[in-house]
C-alpha atoms as a PDB file:
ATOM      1  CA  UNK A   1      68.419  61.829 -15.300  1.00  0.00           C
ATOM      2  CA  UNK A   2      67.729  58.673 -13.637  1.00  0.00           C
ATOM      3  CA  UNK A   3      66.129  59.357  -9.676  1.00  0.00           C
ATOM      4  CA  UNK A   4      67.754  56.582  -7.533  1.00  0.00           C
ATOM      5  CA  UNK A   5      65.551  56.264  -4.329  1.00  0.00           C
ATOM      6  CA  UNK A   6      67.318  55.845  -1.218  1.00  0.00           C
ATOM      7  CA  UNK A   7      65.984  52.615   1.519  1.00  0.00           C
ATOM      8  CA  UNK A   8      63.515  55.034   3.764  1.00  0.00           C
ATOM      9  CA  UNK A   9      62.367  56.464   0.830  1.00  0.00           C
ATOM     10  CA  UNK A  10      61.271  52.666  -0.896  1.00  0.00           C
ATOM     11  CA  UNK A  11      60.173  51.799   3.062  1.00  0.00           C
ATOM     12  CA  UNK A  12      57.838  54.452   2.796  1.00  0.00           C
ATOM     13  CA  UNK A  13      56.543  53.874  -0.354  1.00  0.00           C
ATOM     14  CA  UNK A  14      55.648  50.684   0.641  1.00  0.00           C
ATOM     15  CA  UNK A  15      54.357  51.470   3.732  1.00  0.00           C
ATOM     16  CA  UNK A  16      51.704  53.704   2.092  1.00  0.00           C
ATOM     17  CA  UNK A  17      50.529  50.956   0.040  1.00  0.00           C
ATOM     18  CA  UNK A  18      50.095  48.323   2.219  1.00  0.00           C
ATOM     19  CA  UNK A  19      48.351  50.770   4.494  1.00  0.00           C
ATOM     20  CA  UNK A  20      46.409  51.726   1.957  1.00  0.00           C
ATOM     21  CA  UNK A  21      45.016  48.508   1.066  1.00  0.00           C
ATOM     22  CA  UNK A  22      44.392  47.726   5.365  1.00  0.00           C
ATOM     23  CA  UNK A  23      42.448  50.965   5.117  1.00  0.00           C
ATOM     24  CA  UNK A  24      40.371  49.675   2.029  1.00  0.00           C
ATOM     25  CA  UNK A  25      39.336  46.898   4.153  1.00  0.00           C
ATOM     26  CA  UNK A  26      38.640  49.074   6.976  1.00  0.00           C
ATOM     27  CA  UNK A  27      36.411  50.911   4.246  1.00  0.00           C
ATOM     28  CA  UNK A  28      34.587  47.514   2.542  1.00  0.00           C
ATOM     29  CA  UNK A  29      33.563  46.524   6.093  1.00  0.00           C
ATOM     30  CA  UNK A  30      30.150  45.851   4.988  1.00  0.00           C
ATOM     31  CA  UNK A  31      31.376  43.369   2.659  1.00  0.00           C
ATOM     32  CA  UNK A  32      32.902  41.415   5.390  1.00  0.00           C
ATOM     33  CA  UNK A  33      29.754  41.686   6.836  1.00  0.00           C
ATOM     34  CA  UNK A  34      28.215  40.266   3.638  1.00  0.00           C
ATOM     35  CA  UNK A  35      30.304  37.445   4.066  1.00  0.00           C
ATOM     36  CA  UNK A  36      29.837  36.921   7.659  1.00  0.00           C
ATOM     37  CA  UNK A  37      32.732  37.495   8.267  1.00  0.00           C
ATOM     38  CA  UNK A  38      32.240  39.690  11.191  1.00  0.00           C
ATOM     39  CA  UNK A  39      28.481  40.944  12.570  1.00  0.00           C
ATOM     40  CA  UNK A  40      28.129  44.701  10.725  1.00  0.00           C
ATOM     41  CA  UNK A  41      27.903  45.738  14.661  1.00  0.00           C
ATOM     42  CA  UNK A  42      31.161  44.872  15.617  1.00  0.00           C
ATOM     43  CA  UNK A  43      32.732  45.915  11.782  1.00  0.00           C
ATOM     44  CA  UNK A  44      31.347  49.066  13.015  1.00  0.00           C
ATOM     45  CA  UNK A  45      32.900  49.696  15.990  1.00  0.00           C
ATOM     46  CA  UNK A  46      36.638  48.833  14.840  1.00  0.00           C
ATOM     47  CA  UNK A  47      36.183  50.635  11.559  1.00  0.00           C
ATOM     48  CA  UNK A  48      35.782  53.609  13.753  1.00  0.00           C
ATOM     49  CA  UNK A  49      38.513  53.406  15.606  1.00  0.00           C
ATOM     50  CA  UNK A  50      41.180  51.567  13.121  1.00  0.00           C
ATOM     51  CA  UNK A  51      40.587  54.727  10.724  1.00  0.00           C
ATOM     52  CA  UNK A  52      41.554  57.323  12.526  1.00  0.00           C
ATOM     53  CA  UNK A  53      44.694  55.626  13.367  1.00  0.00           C
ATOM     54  CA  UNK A  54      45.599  54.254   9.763  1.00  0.00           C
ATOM     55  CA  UNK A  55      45.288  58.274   9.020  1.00  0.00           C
ATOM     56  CA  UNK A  56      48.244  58.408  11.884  1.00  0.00           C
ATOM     57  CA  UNK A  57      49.973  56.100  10.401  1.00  0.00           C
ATOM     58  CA  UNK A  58      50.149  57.146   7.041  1.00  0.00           C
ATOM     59  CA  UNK A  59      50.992  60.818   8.239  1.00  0.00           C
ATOM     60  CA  UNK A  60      53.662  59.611   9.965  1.00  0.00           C
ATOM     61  CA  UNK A  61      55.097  57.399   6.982  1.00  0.00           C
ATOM     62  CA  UNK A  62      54.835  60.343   4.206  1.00  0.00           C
ATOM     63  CA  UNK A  63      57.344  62.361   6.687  1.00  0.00           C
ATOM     64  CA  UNK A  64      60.314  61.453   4.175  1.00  0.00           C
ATOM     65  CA  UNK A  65      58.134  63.374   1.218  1.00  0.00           C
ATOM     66  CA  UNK A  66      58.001  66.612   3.230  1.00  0.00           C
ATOM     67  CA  UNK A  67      62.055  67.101   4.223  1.00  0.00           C
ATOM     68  CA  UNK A  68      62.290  69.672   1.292  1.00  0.00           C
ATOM     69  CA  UNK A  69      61.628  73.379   2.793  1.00  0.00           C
ATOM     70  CA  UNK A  70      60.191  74.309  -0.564  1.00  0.00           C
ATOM     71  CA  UNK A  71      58.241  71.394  -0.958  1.00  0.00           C
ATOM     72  CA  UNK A  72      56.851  71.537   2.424  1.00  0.00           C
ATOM     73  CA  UNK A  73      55.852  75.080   2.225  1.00  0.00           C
ATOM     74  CA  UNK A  74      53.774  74.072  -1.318  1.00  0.00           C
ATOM     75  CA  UNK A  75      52.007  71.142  -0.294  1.00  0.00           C
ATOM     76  CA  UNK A  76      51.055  73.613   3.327  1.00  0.00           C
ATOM     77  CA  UNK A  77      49.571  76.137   0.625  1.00  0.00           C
ATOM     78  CA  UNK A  78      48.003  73.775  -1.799  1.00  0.00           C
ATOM     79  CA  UNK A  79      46.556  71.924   1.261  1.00  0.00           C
ATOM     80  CA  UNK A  80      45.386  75.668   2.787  1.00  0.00           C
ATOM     81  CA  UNK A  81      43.893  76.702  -1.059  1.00  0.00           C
ATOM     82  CA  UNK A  82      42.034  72.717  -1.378  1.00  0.00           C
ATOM     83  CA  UNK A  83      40.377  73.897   2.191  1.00  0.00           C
ATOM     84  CA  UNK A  84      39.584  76.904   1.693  1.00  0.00           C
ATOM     85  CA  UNK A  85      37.955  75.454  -2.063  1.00  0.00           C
ATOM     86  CA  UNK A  86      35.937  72.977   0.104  1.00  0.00           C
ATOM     87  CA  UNK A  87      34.491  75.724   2.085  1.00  0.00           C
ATOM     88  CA  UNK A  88      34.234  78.505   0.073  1.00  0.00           C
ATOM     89  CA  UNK A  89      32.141  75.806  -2.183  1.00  0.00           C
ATOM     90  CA  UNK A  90      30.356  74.443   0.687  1.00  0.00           C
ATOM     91  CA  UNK A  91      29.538  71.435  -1.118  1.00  0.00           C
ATOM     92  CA  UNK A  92      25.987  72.761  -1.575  1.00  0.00           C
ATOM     93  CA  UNK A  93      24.037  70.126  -4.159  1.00  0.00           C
ATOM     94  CA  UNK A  94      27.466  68.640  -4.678  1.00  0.00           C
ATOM     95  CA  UNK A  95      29.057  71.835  -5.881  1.00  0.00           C
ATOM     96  CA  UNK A  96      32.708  71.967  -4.670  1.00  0.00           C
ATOM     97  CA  UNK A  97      36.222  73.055  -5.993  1.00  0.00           C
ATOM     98  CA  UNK A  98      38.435  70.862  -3.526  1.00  0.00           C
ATOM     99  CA  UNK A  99      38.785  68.051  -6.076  1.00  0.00           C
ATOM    100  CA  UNK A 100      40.232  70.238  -8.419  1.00  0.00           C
ATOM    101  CA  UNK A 101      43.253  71.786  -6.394  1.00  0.00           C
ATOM    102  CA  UNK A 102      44.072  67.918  -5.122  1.00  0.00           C
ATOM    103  CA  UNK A 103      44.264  66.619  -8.791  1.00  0.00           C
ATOM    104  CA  UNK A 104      46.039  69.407 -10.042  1.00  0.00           C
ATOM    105  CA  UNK A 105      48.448  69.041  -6.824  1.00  0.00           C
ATOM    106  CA  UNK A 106      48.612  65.539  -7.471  1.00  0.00           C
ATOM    107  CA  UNK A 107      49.546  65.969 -11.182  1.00  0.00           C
ATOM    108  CA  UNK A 108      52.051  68.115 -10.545  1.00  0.00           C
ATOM    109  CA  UNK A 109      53.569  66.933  -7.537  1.00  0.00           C
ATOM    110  CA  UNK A 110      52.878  63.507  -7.633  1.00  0.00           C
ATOM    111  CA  UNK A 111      51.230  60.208  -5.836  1.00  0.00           C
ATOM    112  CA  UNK A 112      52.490  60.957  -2.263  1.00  0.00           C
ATOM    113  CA  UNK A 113      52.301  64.703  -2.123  1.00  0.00           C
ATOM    114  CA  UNK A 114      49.150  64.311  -3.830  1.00  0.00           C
ATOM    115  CA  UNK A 115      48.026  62.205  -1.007  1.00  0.00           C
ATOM    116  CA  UNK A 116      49.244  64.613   1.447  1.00  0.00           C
ATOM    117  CA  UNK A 117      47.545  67.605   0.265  1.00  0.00           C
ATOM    118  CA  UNK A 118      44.332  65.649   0.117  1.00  0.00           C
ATOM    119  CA  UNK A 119      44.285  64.477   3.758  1.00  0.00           C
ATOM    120  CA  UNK A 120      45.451  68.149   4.560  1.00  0.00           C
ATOM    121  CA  UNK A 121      42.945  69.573   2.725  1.00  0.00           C
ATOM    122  CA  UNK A 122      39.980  67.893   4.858  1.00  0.00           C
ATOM    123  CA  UNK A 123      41.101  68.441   7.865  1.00  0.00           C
ATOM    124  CA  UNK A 124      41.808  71.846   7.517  1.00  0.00           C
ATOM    125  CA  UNK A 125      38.509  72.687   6.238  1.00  0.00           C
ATOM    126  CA  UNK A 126      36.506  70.380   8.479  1.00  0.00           C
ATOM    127  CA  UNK A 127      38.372  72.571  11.731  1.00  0.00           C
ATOM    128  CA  UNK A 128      37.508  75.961  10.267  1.00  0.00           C
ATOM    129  CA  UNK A 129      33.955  74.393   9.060  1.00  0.00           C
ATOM    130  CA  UNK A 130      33.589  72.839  12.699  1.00  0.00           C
ATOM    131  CA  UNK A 131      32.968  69.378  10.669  1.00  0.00           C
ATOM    132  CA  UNK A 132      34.843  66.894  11.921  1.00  0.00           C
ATOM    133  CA  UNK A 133      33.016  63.808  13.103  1.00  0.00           C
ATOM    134  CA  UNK A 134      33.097  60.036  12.875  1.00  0.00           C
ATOM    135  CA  UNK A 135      33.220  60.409   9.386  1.00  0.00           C
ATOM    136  CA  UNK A 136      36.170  62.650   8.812  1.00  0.00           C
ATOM    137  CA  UNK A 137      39.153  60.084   8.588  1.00  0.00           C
ATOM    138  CA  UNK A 138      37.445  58.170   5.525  1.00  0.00           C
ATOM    139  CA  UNK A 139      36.853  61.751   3.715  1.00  0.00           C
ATOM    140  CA  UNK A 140      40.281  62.527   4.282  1.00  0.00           C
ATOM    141  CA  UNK A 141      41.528  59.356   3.062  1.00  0.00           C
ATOM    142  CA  UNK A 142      39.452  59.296  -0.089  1.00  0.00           C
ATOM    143  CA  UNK A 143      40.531  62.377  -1.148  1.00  0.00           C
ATOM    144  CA  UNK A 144      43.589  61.316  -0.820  1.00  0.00           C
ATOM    145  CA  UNK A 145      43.121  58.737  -2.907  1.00  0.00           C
ATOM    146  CA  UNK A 146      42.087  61.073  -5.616  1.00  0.00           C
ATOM    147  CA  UNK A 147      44.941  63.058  -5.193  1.00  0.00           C
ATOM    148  CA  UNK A 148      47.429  59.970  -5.742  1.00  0.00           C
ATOM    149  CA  UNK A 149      45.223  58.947  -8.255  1.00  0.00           C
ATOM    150  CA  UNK A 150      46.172  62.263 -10.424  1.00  0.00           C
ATOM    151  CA  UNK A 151      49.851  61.770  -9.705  1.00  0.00           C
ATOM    152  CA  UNK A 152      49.331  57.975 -10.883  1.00  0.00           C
ATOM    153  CA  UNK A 153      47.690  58.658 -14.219  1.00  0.00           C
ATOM    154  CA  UNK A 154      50.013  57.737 -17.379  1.00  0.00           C
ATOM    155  CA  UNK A 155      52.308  60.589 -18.256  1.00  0.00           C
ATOM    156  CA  UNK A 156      53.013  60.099 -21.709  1.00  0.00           C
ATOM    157  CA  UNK A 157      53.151  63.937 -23.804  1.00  0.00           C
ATOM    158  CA  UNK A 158      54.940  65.981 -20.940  1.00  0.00           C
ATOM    159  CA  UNK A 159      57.676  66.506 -23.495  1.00  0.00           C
ATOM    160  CA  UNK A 160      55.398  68.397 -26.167  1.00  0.00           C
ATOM    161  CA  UNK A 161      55.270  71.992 -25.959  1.00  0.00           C
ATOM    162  CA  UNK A 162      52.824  73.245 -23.678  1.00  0.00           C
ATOM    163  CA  UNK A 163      50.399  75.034 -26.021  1.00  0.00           C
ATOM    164  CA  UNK A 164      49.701  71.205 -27.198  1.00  0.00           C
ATOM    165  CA  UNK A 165      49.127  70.140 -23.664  1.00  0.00           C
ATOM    166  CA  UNK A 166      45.499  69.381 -24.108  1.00  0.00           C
ATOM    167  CA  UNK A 167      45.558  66.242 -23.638  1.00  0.00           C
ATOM    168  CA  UNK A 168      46.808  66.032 -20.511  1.00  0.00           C
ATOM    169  CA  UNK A 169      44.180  68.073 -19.318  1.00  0.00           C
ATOM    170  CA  UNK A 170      41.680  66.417 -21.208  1.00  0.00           C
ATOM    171  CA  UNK A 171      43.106  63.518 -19.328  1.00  0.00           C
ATOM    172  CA  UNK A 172      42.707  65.124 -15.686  1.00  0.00           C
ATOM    173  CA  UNK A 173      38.750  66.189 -16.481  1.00  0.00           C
ATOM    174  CA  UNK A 174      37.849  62.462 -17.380  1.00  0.00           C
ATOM    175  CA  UNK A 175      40.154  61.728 -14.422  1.00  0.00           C
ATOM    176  CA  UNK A 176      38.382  64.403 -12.480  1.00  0.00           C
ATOM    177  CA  UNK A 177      34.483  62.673 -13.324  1.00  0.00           C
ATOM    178  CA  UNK A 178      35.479  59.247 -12.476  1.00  0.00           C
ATOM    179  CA  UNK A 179      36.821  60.101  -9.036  1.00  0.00           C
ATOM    180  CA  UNK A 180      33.725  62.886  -8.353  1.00  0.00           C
ATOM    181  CA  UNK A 181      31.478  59.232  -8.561  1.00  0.00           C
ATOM    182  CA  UNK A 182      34.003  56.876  -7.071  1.00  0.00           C
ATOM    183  CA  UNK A 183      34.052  59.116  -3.963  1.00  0.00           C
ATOM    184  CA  UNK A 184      30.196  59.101  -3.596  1.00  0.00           C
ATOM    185  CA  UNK A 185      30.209  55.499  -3.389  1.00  0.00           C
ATOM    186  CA  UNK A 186      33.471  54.871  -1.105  1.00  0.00           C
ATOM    187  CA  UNK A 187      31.959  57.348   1.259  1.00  0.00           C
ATOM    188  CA  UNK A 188      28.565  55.597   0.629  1.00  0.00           C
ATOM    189  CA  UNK A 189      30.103  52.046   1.309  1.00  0.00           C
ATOM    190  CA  UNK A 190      30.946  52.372   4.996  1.00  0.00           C
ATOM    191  CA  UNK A 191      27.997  54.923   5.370  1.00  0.00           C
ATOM    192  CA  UNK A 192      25.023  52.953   3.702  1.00  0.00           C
ATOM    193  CA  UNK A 193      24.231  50.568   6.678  1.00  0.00           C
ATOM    194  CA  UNK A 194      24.372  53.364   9.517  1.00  0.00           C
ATOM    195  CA  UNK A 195      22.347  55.285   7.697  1.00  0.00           C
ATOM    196  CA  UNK A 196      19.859  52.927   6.563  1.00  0.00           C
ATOM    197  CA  UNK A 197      19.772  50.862   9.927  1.00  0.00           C
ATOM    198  CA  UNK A 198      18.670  47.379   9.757  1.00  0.00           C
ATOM    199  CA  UNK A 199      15.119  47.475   8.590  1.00  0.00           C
ATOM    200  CA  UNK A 200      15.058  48.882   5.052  1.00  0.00           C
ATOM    201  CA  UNK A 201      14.533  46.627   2.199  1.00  0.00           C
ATOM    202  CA  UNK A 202      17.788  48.384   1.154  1.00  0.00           C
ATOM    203  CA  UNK A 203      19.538  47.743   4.746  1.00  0.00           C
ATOM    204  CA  UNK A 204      22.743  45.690   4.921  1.00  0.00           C
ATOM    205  CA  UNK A 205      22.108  42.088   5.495  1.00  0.00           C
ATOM    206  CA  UNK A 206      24.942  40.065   8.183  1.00  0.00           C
ATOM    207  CA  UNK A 207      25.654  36.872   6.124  1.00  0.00           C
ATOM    208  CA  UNK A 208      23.218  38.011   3.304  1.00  0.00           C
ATOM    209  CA  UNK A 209      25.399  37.175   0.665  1.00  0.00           C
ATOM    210  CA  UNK A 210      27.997  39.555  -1.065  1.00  0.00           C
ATOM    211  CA  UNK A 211      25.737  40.014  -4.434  1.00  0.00           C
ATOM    212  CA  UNK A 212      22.606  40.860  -2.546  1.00  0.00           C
ATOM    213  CA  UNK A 213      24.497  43.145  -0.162  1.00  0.00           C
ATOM    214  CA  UNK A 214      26.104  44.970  -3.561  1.00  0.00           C
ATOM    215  CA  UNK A 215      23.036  45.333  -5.300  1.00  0.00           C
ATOM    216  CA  UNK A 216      21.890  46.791  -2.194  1.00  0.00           C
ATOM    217  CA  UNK A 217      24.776  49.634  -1.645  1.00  0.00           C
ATOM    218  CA  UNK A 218      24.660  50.606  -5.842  1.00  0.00           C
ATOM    219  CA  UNK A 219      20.788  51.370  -5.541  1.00  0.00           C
ATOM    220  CA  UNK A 220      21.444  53.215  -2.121  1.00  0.00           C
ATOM    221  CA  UNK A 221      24.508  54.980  -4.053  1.00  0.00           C
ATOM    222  CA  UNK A 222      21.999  56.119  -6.750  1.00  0.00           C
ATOM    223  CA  UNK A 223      19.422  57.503  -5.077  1.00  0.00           C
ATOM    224  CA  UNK A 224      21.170  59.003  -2.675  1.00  0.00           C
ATOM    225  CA  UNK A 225      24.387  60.664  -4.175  1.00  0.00           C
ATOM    226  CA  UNK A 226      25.018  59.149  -8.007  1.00  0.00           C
ATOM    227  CA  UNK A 227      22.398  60.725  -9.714  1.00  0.00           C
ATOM    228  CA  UNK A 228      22.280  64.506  -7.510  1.00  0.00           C
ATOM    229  CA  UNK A 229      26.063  65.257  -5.693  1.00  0.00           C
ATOM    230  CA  UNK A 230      27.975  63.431  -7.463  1.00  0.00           C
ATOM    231  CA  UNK A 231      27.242  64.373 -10.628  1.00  0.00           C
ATOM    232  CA  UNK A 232      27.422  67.982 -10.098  1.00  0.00           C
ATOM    233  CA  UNK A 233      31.219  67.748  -8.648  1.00  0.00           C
ATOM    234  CA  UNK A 234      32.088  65.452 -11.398  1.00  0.00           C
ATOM    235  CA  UNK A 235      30.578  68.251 -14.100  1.00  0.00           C
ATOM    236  CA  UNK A 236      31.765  71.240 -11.548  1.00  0.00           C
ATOM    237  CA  UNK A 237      35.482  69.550 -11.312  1.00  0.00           C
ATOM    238  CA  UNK A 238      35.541  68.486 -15.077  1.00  0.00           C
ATOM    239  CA  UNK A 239      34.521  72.078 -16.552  1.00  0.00           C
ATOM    240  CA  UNK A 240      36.785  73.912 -14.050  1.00  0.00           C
ATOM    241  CA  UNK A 241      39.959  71.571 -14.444  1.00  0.00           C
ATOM    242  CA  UNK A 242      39.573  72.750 -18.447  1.00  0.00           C
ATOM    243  CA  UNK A 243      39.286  76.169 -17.742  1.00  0.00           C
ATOM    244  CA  UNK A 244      42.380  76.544 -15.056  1.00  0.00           C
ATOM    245  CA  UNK A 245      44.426  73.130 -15.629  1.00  0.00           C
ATOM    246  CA  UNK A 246      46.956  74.240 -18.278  1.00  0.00           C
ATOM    247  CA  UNK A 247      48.257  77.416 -16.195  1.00  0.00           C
ATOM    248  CA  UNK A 248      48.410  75.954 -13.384  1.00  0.00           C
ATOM    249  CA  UNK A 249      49.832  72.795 -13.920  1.00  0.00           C
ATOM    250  CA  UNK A 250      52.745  74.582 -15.506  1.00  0.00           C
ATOM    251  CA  UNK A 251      52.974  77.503 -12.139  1.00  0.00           C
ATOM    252  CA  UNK A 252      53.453  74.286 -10.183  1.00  0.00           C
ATOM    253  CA  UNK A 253      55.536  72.660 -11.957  1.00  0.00           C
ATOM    254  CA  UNK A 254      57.815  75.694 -12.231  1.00  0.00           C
ATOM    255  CA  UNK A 255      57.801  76.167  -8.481  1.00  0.00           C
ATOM    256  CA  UNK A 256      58.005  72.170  -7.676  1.00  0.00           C
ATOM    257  CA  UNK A 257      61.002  71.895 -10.550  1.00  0.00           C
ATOM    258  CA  UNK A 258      62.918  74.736  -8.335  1.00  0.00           C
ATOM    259  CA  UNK A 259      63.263  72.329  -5.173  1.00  0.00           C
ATOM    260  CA  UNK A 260      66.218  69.929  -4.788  1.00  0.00           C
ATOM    261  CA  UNK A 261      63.485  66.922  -4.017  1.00  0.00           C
ATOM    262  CA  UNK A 262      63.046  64.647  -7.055  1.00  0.00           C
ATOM    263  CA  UNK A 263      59.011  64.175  -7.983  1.00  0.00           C
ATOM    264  CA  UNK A 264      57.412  61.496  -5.968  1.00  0.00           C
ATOM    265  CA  UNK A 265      55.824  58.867  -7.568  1.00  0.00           C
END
């Protein structure tokens, strides 16, 4: 059956978006600086305080995804198991689970949910972990990402019985390694000059040119997070989504099927 998607509903699908891509920018700030664009000082400052609030925003424009009791009470418990994952886990050497409950969630629930239970998911740990800091609202919106990511990917062989489902899993751990190292470098990107400062031969450079500055972020990436954390979540989410996607992907869908809300996309 065809889902026909009522005006708030389209609104706040593309409100997500084009938030989305503001809050990209937000992230790539250091590119701007590249540019010249802005000084990296002042990029600073308003990426600061711009995230946080495009986290508000995008709350606040999910709402319509969330008017389903049963729905709500799923993405609450997804969001609750993805943060108790993260600290359980603890992240030590890269070794965490939360990835794997947001792509599953994701997957099963789709883009916006997925979203949802990501940004959910961090700041629920990061209160019971005492973490939260400057850098909270870009962790919770790149694992966001990831989660929408999962309900994004192509989902051609749903209709094959599940014992042949392998593929779609197969699909979700490749998924799962890609977005273990695109998170390490997102997180790296608005990161790499405050941590560097401005007198490394790997510090950004205001004006410096956007290849320079790139070459400069991708070696910092490496060294610090490529090569060590984020290649043990990519292998830790990859071998665990093969081991527990199948069942779970089909308890979710079971429970998410039940609920009068069509899947979000």
């Amino acid at each position: 059956m065809k889902t026909v998607h009522t005006l708030p509903d389209l609104l706040s699908r593309l409100a997500l978006v084009v938030t989305s891509l503001v809050a990209l920018g937000v992230v790539a700030w250091p590119l701007l600086a590249s540019a010249g664009t802005f000084s990296s000082q002042s990029a600073v400052v308003v990426s600061l305080v711009v995230m946080p609030a495009l986290i508000v925003v995008l709350s606040l424009v999910l709402d319509s995804s969330l008017r389903n009791t049963t729905v709500l009470a799923l993405v609450g418990v997804l969001a609750a198991l993805a943060a108790a994952a993260r600290v359980v886990s603890t992240g030590a050497g890269g070794f965490e689970l939360v990835f794997v409950v947001v792509i599953l969630a994701g997957r099963a629930l789709g883009a916006r949910l997925g979203f949802v239970v990501g940004i959910l998911a961090i700041a629920l740990s990061s209160l019971v972990w005492g973490g939260f800091g400057p850098w909270s609202a870009f962790q919770m919106l790149a694992v966001g990402w990831v989660g929408a990511g999962a309900g994004l990917l192509p989902h051609r062989g749903l209709g094959v019985p599940p014992a042949k489902r392998w593929r779609e899993v197969a699909l979700l751990a490749g998924y799962g390694v890609i977005a273990s190292y695109a998170f390490g470098l997102v997180m790296n990107l608005w990161f790499w000059p405050i941590a560097l400062g401005p007198d490394t031969t790997l510090s950004l450079v205001d004006g410096g040119g956007l290849a320079d500055n790139t070459v400069r972020w991708l070696v910092y990436s490496l060294g610090s997070s490529t090569l060590t954390w984020d290649t043990v979540r990519a292998l830790t989410t990859a071998v665990t989504l093969s081991l527990v996607g199948r069942p779970v992907l089909a308890a979710l869908r079971r429970v998410y099927d039940r609920s009068a809300t069509p899947k979000s996309i």
